[in-house]
Short mmCIF file of C-alpha atoms in Angstrom, two decimals:
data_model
loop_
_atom_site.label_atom_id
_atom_site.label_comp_id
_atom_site.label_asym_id
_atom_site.label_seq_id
_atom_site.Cartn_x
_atom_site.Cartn_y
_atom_site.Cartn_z
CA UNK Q 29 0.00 0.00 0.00
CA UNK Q 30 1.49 3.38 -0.93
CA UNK Q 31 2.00 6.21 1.27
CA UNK Q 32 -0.71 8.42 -0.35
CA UNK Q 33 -3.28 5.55 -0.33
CA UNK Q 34 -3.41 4.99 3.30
CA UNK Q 35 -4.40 9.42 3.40
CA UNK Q 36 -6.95 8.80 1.45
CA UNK Q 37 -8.14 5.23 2.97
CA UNK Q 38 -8.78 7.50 6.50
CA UNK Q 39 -9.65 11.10 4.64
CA UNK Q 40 -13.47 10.35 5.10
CA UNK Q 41 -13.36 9.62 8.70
CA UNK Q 42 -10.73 12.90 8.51
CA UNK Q 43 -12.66 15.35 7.06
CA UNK Q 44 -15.57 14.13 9.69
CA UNK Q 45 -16.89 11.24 8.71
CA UNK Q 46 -16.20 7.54 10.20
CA UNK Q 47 -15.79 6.13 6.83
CA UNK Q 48 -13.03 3.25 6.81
CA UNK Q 49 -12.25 0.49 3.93
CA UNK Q 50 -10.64 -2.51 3.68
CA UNK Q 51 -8.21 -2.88 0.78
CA UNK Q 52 -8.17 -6.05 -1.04
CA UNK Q 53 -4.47 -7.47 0.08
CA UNK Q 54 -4.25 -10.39 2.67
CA UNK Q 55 -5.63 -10.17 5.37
CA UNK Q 56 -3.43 -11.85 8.55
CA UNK Q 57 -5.82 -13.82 10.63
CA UNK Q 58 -9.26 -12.34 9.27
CA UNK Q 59 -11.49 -11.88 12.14
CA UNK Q 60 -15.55 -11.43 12.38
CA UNK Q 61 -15.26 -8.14 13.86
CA UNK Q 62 -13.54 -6.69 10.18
CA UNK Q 63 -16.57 -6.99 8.40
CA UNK Q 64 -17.97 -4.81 10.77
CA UNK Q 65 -15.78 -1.99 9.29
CA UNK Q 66 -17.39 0.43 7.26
CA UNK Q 67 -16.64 1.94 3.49
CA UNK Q 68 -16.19 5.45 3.18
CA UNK Q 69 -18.84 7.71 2.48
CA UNK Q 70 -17.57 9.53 -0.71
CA UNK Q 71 -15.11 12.36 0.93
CA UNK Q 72 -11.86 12.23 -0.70
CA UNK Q 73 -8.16 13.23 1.24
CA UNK Q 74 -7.17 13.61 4.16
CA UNK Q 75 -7.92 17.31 4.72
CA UNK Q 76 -9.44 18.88 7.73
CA UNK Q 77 -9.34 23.18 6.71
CA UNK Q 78 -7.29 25.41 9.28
CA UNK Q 79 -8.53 23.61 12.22
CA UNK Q 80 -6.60 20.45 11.21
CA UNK Q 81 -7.39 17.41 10.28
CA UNK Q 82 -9.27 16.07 13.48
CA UNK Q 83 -12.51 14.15 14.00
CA UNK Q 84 -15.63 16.07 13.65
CA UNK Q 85 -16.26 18.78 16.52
CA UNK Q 86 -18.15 16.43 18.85
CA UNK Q 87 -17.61 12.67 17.26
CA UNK Q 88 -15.34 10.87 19.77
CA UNK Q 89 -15.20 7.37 20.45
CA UNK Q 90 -17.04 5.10 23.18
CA UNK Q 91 -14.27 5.31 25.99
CA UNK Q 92 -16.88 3.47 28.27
CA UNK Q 93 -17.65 0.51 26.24
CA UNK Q 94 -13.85 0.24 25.15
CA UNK Q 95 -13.05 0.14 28.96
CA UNK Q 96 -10.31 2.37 28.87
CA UNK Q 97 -9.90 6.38 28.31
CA UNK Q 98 -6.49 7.75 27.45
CA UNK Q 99 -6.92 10.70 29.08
CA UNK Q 100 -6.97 7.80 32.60
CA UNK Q 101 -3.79 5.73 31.07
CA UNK Q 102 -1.74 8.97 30.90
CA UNK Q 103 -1.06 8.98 34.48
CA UNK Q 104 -1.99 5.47 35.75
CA UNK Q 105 0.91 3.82 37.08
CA UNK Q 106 0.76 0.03 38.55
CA UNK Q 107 2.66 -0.46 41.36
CA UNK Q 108 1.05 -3.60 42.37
CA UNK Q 109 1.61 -4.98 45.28
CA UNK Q 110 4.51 -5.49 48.02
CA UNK Q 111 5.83 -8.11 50.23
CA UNK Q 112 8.91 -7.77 52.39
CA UNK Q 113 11.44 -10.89 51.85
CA UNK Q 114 12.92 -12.06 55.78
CA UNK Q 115 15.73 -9.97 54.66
CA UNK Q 116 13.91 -7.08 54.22
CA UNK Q 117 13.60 -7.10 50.31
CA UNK Q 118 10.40 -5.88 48.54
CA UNK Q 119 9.04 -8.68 46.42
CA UNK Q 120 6.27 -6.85 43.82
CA UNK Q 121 3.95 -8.94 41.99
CA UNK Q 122 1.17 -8.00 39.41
CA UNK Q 123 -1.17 -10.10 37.71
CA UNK Q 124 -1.39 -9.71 33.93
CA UNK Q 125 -3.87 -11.27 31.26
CA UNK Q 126 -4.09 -11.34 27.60
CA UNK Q 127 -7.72 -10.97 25.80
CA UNK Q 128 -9.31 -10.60 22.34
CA UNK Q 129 -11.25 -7.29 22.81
CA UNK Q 130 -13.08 -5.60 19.91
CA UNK Q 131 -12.27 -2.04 20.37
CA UNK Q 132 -13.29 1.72 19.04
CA UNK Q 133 -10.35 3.05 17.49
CA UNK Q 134 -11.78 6.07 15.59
CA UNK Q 135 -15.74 7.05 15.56
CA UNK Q 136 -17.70 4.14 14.37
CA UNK Q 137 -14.33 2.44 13.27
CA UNK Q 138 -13.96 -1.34 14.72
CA UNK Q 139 -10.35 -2.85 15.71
CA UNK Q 140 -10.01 -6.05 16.68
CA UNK Q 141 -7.62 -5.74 19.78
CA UNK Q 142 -4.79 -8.52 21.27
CA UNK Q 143 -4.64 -6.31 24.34
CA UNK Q 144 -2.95 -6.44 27.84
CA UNK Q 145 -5.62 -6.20 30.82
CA UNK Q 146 -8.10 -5.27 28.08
CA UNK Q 147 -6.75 -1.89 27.03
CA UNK Q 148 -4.09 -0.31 24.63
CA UNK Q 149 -1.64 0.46 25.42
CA UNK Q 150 -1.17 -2.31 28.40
CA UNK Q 151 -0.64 -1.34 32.07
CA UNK Q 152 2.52 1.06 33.09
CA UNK Q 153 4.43 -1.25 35.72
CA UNK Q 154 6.30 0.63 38.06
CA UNK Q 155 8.85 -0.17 40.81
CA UNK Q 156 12.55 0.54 42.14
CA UNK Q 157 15.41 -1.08 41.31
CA UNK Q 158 16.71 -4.11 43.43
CA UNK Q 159 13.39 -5.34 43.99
CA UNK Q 160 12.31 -8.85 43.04
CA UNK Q 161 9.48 -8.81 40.54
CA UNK Q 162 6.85 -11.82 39.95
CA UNK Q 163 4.62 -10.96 37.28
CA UNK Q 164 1.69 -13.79 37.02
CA UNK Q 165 0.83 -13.95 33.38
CA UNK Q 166 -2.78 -15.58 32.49
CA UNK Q 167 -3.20 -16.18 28.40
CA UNK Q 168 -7.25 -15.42 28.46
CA UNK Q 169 -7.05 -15.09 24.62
CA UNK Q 170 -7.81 -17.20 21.28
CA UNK Q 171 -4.22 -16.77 20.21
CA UNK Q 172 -0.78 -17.55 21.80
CA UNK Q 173 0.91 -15.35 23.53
CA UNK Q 174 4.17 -14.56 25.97
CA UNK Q 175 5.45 -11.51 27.95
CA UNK Q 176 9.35 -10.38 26.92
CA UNK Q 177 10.52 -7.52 29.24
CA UNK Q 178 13.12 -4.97 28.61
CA UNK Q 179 16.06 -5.10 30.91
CA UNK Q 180 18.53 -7.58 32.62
CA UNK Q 181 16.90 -11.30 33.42
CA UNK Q 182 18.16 -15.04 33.12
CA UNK Q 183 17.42 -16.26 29.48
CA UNK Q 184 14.43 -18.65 31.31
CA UNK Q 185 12.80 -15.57 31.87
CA UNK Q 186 12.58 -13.66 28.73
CA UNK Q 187 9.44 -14.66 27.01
CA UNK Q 188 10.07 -16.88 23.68
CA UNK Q 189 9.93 -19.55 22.48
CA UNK Q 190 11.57 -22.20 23.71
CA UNK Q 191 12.79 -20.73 26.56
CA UNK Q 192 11.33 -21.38 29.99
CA UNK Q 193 7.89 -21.88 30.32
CA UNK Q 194 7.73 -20.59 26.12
CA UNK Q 195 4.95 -19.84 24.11
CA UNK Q 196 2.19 -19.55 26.52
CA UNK Q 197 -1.10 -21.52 24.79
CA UNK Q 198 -4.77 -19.89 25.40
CA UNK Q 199 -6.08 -21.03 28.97
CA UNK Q 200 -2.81 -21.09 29.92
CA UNK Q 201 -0.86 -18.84 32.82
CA UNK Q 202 3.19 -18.92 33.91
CA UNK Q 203 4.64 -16.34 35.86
CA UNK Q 204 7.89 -14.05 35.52
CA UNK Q 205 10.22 -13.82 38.24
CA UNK Q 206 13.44 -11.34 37.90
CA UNK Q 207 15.38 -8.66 39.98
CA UNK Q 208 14.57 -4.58 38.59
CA UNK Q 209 17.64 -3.62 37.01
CA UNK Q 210 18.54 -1.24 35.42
CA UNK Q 211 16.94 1.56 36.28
CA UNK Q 212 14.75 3.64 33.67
CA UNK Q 213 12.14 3.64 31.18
CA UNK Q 214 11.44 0.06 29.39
CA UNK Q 215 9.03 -1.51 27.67
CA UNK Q 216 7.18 -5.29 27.52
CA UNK Q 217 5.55 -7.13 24.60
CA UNK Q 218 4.39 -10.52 23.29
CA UNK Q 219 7.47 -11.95 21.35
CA UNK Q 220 5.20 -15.01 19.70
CA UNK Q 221 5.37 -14.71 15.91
CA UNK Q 222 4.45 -13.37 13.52
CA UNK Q 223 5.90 -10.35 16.11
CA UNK Q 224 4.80 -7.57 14.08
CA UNK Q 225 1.34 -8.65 14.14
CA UNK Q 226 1.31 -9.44 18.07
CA UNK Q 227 2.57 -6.10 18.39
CA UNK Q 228 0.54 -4.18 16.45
CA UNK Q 229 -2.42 -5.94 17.50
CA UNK Q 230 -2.38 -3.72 21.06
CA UNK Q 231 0.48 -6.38 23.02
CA UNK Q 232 2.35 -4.06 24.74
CA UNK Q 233 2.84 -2.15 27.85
CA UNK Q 234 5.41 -0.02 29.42
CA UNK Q 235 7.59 -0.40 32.42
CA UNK Q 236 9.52 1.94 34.56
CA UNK Q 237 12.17 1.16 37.28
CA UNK Q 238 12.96 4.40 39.28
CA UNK Q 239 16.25 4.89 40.61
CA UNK Q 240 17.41 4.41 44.26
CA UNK Q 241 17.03 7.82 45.02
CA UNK Q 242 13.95 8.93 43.38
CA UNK Q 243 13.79 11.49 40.74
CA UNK Q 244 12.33 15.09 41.75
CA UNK Q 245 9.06 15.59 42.36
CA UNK Q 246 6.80 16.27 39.00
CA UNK Q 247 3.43 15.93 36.96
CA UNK Q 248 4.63 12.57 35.84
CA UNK Q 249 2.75 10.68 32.42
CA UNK Q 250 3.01 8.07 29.83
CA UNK Q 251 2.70 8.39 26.56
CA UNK Q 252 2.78 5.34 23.90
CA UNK Q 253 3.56 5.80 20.75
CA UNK Q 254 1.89 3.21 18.26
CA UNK Q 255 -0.51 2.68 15.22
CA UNK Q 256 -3.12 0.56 13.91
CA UNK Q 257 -3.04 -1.38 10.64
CA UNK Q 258 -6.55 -1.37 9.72
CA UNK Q 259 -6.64 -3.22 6.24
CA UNK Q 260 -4.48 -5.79 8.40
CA UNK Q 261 -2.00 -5.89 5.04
CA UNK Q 262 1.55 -5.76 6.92
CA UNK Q 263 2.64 -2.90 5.52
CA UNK Q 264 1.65 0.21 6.95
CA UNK Q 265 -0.78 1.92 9.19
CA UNK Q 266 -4.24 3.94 8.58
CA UNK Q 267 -4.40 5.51 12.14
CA UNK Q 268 -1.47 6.58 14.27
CA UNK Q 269 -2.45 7.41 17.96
CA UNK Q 270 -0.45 8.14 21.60
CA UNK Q 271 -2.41 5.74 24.47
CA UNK Q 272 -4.87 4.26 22.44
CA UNK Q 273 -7.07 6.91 20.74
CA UNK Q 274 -6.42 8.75 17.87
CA UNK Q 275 -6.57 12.55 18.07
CA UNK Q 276 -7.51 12.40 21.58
CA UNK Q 277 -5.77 14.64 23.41
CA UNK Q 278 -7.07 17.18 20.99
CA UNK Q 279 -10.42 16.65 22.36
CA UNK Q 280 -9.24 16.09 25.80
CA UNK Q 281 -5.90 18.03 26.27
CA UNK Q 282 -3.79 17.45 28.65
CA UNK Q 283 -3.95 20.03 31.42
CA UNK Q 284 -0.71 21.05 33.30
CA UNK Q 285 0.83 23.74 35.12
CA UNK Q 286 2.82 27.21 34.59
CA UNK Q 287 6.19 26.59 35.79
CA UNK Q 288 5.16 23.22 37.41
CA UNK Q 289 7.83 20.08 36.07
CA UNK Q 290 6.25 17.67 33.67
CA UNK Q 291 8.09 14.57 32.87
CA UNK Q 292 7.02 12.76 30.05
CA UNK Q 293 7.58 8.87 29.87
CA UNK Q 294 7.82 8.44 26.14
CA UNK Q 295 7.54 4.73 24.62
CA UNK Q 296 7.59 4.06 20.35
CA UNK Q 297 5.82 0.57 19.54
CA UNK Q 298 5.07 1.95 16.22
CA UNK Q 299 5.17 -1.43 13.98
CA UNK Q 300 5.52 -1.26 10.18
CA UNK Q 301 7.37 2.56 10.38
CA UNK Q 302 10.79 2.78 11.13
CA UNK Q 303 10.66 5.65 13.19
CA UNK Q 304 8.53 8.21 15.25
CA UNK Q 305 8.76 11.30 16.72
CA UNK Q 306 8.07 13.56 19.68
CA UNK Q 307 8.03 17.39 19.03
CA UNK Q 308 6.47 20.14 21.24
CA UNK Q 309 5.29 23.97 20.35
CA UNK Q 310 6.35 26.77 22.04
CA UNK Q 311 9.07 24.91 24.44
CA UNK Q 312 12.37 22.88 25.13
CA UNK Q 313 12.72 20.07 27.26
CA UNK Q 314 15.71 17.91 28.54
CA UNK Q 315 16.14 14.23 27.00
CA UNK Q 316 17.21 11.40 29.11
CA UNK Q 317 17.62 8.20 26.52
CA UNK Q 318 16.49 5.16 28.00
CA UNK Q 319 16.18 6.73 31.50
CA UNK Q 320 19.41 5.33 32.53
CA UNK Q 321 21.31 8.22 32.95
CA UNK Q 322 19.89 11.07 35.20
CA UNK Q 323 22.24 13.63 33.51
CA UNK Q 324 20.14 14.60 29.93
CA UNK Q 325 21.62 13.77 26.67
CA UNK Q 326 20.27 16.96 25.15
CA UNK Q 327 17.88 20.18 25.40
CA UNK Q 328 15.43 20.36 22.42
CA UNK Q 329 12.11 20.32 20.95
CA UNK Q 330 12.07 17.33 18.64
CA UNK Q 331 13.64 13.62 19.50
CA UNK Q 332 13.26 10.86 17.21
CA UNK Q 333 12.95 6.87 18.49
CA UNK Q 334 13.28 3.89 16.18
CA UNK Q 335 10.61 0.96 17.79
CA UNK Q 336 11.60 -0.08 20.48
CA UNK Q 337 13.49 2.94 21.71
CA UNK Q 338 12.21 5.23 24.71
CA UNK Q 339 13.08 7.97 26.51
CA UNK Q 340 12.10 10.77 29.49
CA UNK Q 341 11.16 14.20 28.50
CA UNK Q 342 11.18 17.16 30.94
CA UNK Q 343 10.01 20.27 30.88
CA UNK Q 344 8.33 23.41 32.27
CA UNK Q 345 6.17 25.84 30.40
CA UNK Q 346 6.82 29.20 31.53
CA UNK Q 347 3.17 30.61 29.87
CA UNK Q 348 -0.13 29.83 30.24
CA UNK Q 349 -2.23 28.67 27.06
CA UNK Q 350 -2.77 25.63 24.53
CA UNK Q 351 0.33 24.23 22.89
CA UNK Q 352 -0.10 21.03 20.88
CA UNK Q 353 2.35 18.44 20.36
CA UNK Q 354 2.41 15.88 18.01
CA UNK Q 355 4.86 13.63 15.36
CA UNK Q 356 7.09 15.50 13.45
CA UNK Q 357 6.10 13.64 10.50
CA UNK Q 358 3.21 15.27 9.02
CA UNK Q 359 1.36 11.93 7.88
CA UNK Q 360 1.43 10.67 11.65
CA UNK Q 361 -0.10 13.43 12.76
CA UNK Q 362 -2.76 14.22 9.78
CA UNK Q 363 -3.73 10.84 10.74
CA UNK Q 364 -3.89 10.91 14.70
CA UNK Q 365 -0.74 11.72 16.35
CA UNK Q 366 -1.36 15.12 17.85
CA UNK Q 367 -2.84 16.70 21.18
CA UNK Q 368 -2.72 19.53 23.28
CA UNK Q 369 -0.86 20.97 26.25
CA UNK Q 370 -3.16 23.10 28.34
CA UNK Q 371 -1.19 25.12 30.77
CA UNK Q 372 -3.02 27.07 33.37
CA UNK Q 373 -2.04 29.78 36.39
#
């Protein structure tokens, strides 16, 4: 599928409309719920006038009957729960499933979801390094599925196949036991093949190990970079969103203070792109790669990550008003990746 093809495959549900097709290539693992998928309703492009190219004033999707509203997952962190060892270690566990869930992606536009705990992105784990972890992992879906985490672990414990307890079969539970180490921002995702399908399916989550001595005190969030392959071809995306929704922190922006520290958690799972992008208006903000370093790497408005890659992004906006923020590739953002900043006294 071209690049210009997939503008105009969304410009209907673009220009206001939830018109959305499905193209006539393979489909991987065809599922009831596409048919349910609408054609478009005769607008043409991906154009949206000065205002941009955002959802019809008022058209949002069903955040109830999805079970999940992004404007929520941008600062819920798990932190599970705690045990103390004899010793006087914390042991932190968290229990984890996999479903099938048929979500709302875009008004009136169907996705049929591999999710974690029944949302998209998954949960944010968070702990402290040199705790034990158990994570108890329960495979509630139709497809087969394991959990690979980010970060230092014995080769029995890193989620594929093979490998430990392996592929993990539908019905099926095993649980993940490892120390946190290192410290900073990582990631976890469903290594069971085809991999860029499990991912881009909704199999991922993101997990952060603070340092010893915790970080300064901040409005603290999480934001996921990802997309959704609607024709289900394995080539490129229709939609391109930041915890879940498309566009949705241009309905709902997200409200901060003058002056106050924000410190963005920024994760790319963005499968069949090779890159993504973070760029803010009308600031700067420190970069910290990986989160593994609490000295930034550099001060600026724009950071590329490859998939995969993640990084912490602080800054403080020294003047009230709106300020969006989105991909600085324009086709990401025409088609999702955007939102606001609302900064208030």
């Amino acid at each position: 599928m071209g690049e210009p093809n997939r503008r105009v495959l969304l410009g209907s549900a673009l220009a206001g409309t939830a018109g959305l097709a499905l193209t006539g290539r393979a489909v991987l693992n065809p599922s009831p719920a596409q048919s349910q998928v609408p054609a478009p309703s005769g607008h043409g492009g991906a154009h949206g006038g000065a205002a941009g190219p955002t959802f019809r004033i008022g058209q949002t999707v069903d955040h109830a009957a999805n079970g999940f509203n992004p404007t929520q997952v941008l600062r819920d962190f798990d932190y599970g729960t705690t045990t103390r060892l004899p010793g006087g270690r914390t042991v932190r566990e968290w229990e984890i499933y996999a479903s099938d869930e048929d979500l709302e992606v875009a008004p009136s536009v169907r996705f049929p979801a591999w999710t974690l705990n029944s949302r998209i992105p998954g949960p944010t784990l968070r702990c402290t390094e040199g705790e034990l972890l158990r994570i108890r992992f329960r495979n509630g879906s139709e497809h087969p599925h394991t959990l690979h985490f980010h970060g230092i672990h014995t080769a029995e414990m890193d989620g594929v196949a093979g490998l430990g307890a392996g592929i993990i079969k539908p019905g099926q539970s095993t649980t993940y036991e490892f120390d946190a180490t290192p410290f900073g921002l990582h990631l976890f995702h469903c290594h069971v093949g085809p991999l860029a399908e499990h991912i881009a399916r909704g199999m991922y989550g993101t997990f952060i190990v603070d340092p010893p001595q915790p970080r300064p005190l901040a409005d603290e969030m999480v934001m996921v970079m990802h997309g959704y392959n609607t024709t289900f071809d394995g080539e490129s995306n229709q939609l391109y969103a930041v915890n879940g929704i498309p566009f949705h922190y241009m309905h709902e922006p997200v409200r901060v203070k003058r002056n106050e520290l924000i410190r963005i958690y920024l994760v790319n799972v963005l499968e069949y792109d090779p890159i993504n992008s973070f760029h803010v208006h009308g600031n700067f903000f420190d970069y910290y790669p990986t989160g593994t370093r609490l000295q930034p790497s550099e001060f600026t408005d724009t950071i590329v990550q490859g998939q995969g890659q993640r990084g912490i992004c602080e800054l403080r906006f020294p003047h009230p008003g709106k300020y969006m923020f989105h991909a600085h590739k324009s086709e990401f953002a025409e088609l999702g990746w955007m939102g606001f900043f609302e900064v208030s006294e």
